[in-house]
mmCIF file of C-alpha atoms in Angstrom:
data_model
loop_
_atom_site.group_PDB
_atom_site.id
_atom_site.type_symbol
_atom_site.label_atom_id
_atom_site.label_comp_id
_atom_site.label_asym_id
_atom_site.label_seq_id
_atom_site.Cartn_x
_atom_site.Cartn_y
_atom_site.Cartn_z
ATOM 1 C CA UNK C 1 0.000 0.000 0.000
ATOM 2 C CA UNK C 2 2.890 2.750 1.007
ATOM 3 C CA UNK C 3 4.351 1.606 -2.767
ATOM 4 C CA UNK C 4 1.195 2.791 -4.428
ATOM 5 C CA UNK C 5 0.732 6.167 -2.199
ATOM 6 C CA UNK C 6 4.542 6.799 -2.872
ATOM 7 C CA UNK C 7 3.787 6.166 -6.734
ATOM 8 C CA UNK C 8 0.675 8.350 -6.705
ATOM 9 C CA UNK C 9 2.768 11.234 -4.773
ATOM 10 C CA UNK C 10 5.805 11.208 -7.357
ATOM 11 C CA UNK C 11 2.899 11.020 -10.664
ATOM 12 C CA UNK C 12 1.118 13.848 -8.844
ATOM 13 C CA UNK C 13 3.731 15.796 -8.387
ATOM 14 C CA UNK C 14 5.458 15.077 -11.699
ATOM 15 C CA UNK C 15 2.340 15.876 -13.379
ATOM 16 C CA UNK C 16 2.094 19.036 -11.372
ATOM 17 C CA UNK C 17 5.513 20.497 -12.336
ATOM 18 C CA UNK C 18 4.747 19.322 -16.100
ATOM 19 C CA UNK C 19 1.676 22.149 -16.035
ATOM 20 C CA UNK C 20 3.555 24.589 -14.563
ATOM 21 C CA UNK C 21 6.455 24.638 -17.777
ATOM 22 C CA UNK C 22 4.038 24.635 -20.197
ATOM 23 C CA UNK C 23 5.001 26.391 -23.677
ATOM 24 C CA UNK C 24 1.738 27.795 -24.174
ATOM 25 C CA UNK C 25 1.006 31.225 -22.298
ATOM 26 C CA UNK C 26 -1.833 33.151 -21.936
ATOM 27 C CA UNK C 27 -2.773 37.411 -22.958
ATOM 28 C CA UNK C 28 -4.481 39.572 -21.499
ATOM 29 C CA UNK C 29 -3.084 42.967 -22.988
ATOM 30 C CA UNK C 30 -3.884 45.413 -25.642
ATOM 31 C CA UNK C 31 -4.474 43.173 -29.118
ATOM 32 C CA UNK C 32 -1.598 42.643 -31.217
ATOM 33 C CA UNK C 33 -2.598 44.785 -34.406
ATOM 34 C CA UNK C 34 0.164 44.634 -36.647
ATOM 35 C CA UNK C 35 3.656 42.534 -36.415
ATOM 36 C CA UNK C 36 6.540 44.762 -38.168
ATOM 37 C CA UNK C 37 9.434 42.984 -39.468
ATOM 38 C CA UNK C 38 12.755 45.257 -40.275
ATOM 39 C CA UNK C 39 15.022 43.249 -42.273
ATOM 40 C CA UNK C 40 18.066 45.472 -42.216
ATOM 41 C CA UNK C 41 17.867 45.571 -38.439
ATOM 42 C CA UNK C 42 17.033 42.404 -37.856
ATOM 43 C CA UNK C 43 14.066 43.476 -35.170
ATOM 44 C CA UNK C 44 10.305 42.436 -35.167
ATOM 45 C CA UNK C 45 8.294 44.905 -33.218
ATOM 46 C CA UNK C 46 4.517 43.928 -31.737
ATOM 47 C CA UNK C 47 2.223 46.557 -32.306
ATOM 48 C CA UNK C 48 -0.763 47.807 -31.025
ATOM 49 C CA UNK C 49 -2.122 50.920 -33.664
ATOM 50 C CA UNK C 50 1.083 52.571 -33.234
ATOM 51 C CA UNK C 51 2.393 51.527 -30.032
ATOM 52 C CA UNK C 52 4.956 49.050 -29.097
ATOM 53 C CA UNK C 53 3.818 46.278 -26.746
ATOM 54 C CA UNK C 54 7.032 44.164 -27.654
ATOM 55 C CA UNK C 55 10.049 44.315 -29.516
ATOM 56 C CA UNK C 56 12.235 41.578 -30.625
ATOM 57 C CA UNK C 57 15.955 40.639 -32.284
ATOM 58 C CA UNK C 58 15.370 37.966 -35.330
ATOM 59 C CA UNK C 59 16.997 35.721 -37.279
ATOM 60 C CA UNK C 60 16.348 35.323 -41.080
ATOM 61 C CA UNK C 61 16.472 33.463 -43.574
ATOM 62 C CA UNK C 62 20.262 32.029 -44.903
ATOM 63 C CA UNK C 63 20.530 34.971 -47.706
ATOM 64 C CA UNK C 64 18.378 37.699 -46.009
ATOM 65 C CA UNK C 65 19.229 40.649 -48.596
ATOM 66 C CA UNK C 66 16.078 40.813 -50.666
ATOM 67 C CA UNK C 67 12.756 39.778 -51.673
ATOM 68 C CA UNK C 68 12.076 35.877 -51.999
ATOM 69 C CA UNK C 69 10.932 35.134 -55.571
ATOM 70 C CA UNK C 70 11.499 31.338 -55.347
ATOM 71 C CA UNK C 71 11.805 28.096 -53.092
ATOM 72 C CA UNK C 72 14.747 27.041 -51.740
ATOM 73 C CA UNK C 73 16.413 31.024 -52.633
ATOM 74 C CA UNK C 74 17.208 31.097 -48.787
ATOM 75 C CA UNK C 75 15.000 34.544 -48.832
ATOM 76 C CA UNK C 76 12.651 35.914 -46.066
ATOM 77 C CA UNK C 77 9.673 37.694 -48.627
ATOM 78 C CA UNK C 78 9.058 41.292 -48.169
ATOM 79 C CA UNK C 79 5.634 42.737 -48.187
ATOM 80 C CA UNK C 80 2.490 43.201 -45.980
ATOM 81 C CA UNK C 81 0.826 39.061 -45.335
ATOM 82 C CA UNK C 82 -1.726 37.903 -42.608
ATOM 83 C CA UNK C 83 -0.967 35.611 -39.690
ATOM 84 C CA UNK C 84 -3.313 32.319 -41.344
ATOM 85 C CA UNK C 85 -2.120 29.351 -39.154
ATOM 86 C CA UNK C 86 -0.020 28.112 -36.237
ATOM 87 C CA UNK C 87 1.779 25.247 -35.413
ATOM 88 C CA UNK C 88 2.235 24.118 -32.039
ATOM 89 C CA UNK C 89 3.597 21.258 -32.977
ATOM 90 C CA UNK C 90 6.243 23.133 -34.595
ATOM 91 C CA UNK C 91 10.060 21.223 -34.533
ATOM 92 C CA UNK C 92 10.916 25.126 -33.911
ATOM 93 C CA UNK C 93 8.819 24.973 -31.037
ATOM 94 C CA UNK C 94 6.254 26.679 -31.706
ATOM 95 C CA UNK C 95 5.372 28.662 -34.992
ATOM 96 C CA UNK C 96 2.642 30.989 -36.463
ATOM 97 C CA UNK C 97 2.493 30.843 -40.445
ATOM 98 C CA UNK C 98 2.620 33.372 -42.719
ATOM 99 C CA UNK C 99 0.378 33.475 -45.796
ATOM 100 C CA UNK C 100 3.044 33.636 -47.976
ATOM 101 C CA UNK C 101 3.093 33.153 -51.067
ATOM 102 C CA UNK C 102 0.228 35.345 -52.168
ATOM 103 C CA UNK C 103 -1.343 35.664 -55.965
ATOM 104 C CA UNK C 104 1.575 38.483 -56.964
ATOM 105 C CA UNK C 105 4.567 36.181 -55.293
ATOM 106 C CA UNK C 106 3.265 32.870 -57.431
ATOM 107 C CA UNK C 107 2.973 35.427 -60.487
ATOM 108 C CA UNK C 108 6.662 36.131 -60.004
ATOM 109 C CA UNK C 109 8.194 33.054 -59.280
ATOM 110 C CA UNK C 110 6.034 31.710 -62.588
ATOM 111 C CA UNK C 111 7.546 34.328 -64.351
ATOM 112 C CA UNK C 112 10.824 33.070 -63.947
ATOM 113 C CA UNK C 113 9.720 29.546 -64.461
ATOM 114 C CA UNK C 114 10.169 28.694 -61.043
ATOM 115 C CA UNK C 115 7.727 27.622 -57.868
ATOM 116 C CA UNK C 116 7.465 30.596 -54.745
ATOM 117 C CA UNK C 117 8.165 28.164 -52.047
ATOM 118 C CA UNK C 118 5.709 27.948 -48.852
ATOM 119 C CA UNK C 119 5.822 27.541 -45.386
ATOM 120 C CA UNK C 120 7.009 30.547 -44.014
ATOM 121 C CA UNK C 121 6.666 30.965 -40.075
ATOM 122 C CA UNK C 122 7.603 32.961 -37.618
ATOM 123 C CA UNK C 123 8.644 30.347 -35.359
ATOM 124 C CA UNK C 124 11.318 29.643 -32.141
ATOM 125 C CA UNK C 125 14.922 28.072 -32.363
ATOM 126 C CA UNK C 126 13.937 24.252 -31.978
ATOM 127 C CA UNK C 127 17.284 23.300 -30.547
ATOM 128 C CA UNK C 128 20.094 24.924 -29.448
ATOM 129 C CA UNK C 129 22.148 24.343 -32.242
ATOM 130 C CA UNK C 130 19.806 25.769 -34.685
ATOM 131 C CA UNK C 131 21.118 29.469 -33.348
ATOM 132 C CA UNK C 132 24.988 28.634 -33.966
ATOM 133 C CA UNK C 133 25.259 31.476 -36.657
ATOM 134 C CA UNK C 134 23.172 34.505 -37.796
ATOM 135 C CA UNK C 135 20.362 34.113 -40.459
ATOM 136 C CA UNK C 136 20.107 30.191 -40.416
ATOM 137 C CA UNK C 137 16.581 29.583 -41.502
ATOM 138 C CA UNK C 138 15.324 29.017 -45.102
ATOM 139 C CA UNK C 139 13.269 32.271 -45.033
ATOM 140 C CA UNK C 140 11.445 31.989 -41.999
ATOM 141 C CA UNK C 141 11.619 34.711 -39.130
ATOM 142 C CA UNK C 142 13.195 33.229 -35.756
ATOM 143 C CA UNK C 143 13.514 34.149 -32.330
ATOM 144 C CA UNK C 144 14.472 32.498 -29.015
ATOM 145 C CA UNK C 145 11.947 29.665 -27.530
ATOM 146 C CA UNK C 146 11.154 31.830 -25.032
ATOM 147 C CA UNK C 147 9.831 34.708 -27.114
ATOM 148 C CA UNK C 148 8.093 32.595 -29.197
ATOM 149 C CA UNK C 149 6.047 31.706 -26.435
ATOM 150 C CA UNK C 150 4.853 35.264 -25.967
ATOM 151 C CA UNK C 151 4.873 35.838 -29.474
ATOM 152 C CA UNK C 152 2.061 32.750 -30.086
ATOM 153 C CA UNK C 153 0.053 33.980 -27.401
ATOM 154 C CA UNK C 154 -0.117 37.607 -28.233
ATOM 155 C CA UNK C 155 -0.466 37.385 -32.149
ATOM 156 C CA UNK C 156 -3.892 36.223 -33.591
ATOM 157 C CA UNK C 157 -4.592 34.803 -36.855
ATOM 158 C CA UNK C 158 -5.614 37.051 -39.168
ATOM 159 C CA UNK C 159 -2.986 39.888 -37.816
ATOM 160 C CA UNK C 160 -0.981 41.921 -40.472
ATOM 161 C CA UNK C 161 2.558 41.319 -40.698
ATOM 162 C CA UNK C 162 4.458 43.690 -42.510
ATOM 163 C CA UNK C 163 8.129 42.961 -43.526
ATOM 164 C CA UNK C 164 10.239 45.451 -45.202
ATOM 165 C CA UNK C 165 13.652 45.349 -46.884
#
């Protein structure tokens, strides 16, 4: 009997710890209304209207000078896209997708007889190693685990992100 109350103690309190380092927060603040992405100075700033709620440093993707026109080009796109999706299943930890490409970024790529590419997230550093050198994703926008935690709970689908050059 003292095996199973020991057992049940230990799973409790196990399962108790487990809740409390959770990766999914919660918001209670002024709505996200626009994410702003600055290229050149590698910061993403949270907005709400034209106040900062929160800023952040990012990583890009593995050739971050200019537009992306087409998959695998290593570029982070440039232009104003909604938040459509989110991923918290992410292998980056979490993620929140981009709707990227839109009807002018297919037209382009097409144009050069080439596909846009897809699947571009703002999304966390997955492991460690993934942060070893500057600009490391494929044209995603990264930031620590940790801020990707705030950044999932404060940003809604259907939010504006705006990335310039």
């Amino acid at each position: 009997m003292k095996l199973t109350r020991r057992a049940a103690l230990i799973g409790g309190s196990l399962l108790a710890l487990t809740g409390c380092g959770s990766k999914f927060q919660s918001y209670t603040g002024p709505a996200v209304t626009r994410v702003a992405v600055f290229k050149d100075s590698r910061r993403m700033y949270l907005l709400h209207h034209k106040s900062v709620l929160k800023a952040y440093d990012i990583d890009l993707g593995f050739a971050p000078v200019g537009d992306k026109k087409v998959e695998g080009d290593g570029k982070t796109p440039e232009g104003h896209y909604l938040i459509d999706r989110r991923n918290p299943n992410s292998r980056y930890h979490l993620s929140i997708g981009i709707d990227y490409p839109r009807a002018h970024d297919i037209a382009e790529a097409r144009a050069l007889g080439k596909e846009p590419g897809g699947d571009i997230f703002i999304h966390g550093q997955g492991n460690p190693v993934s942060r070893l050198r500057r600009d490391w994703t494929w044209g995603c926008i990264a930031v620590t685990n940790d801020e990707i935690e705030e950044v999932y709970a404060m940003v809604r689908d259907g939010t504006i992100v705006s990335i310039y050059p």
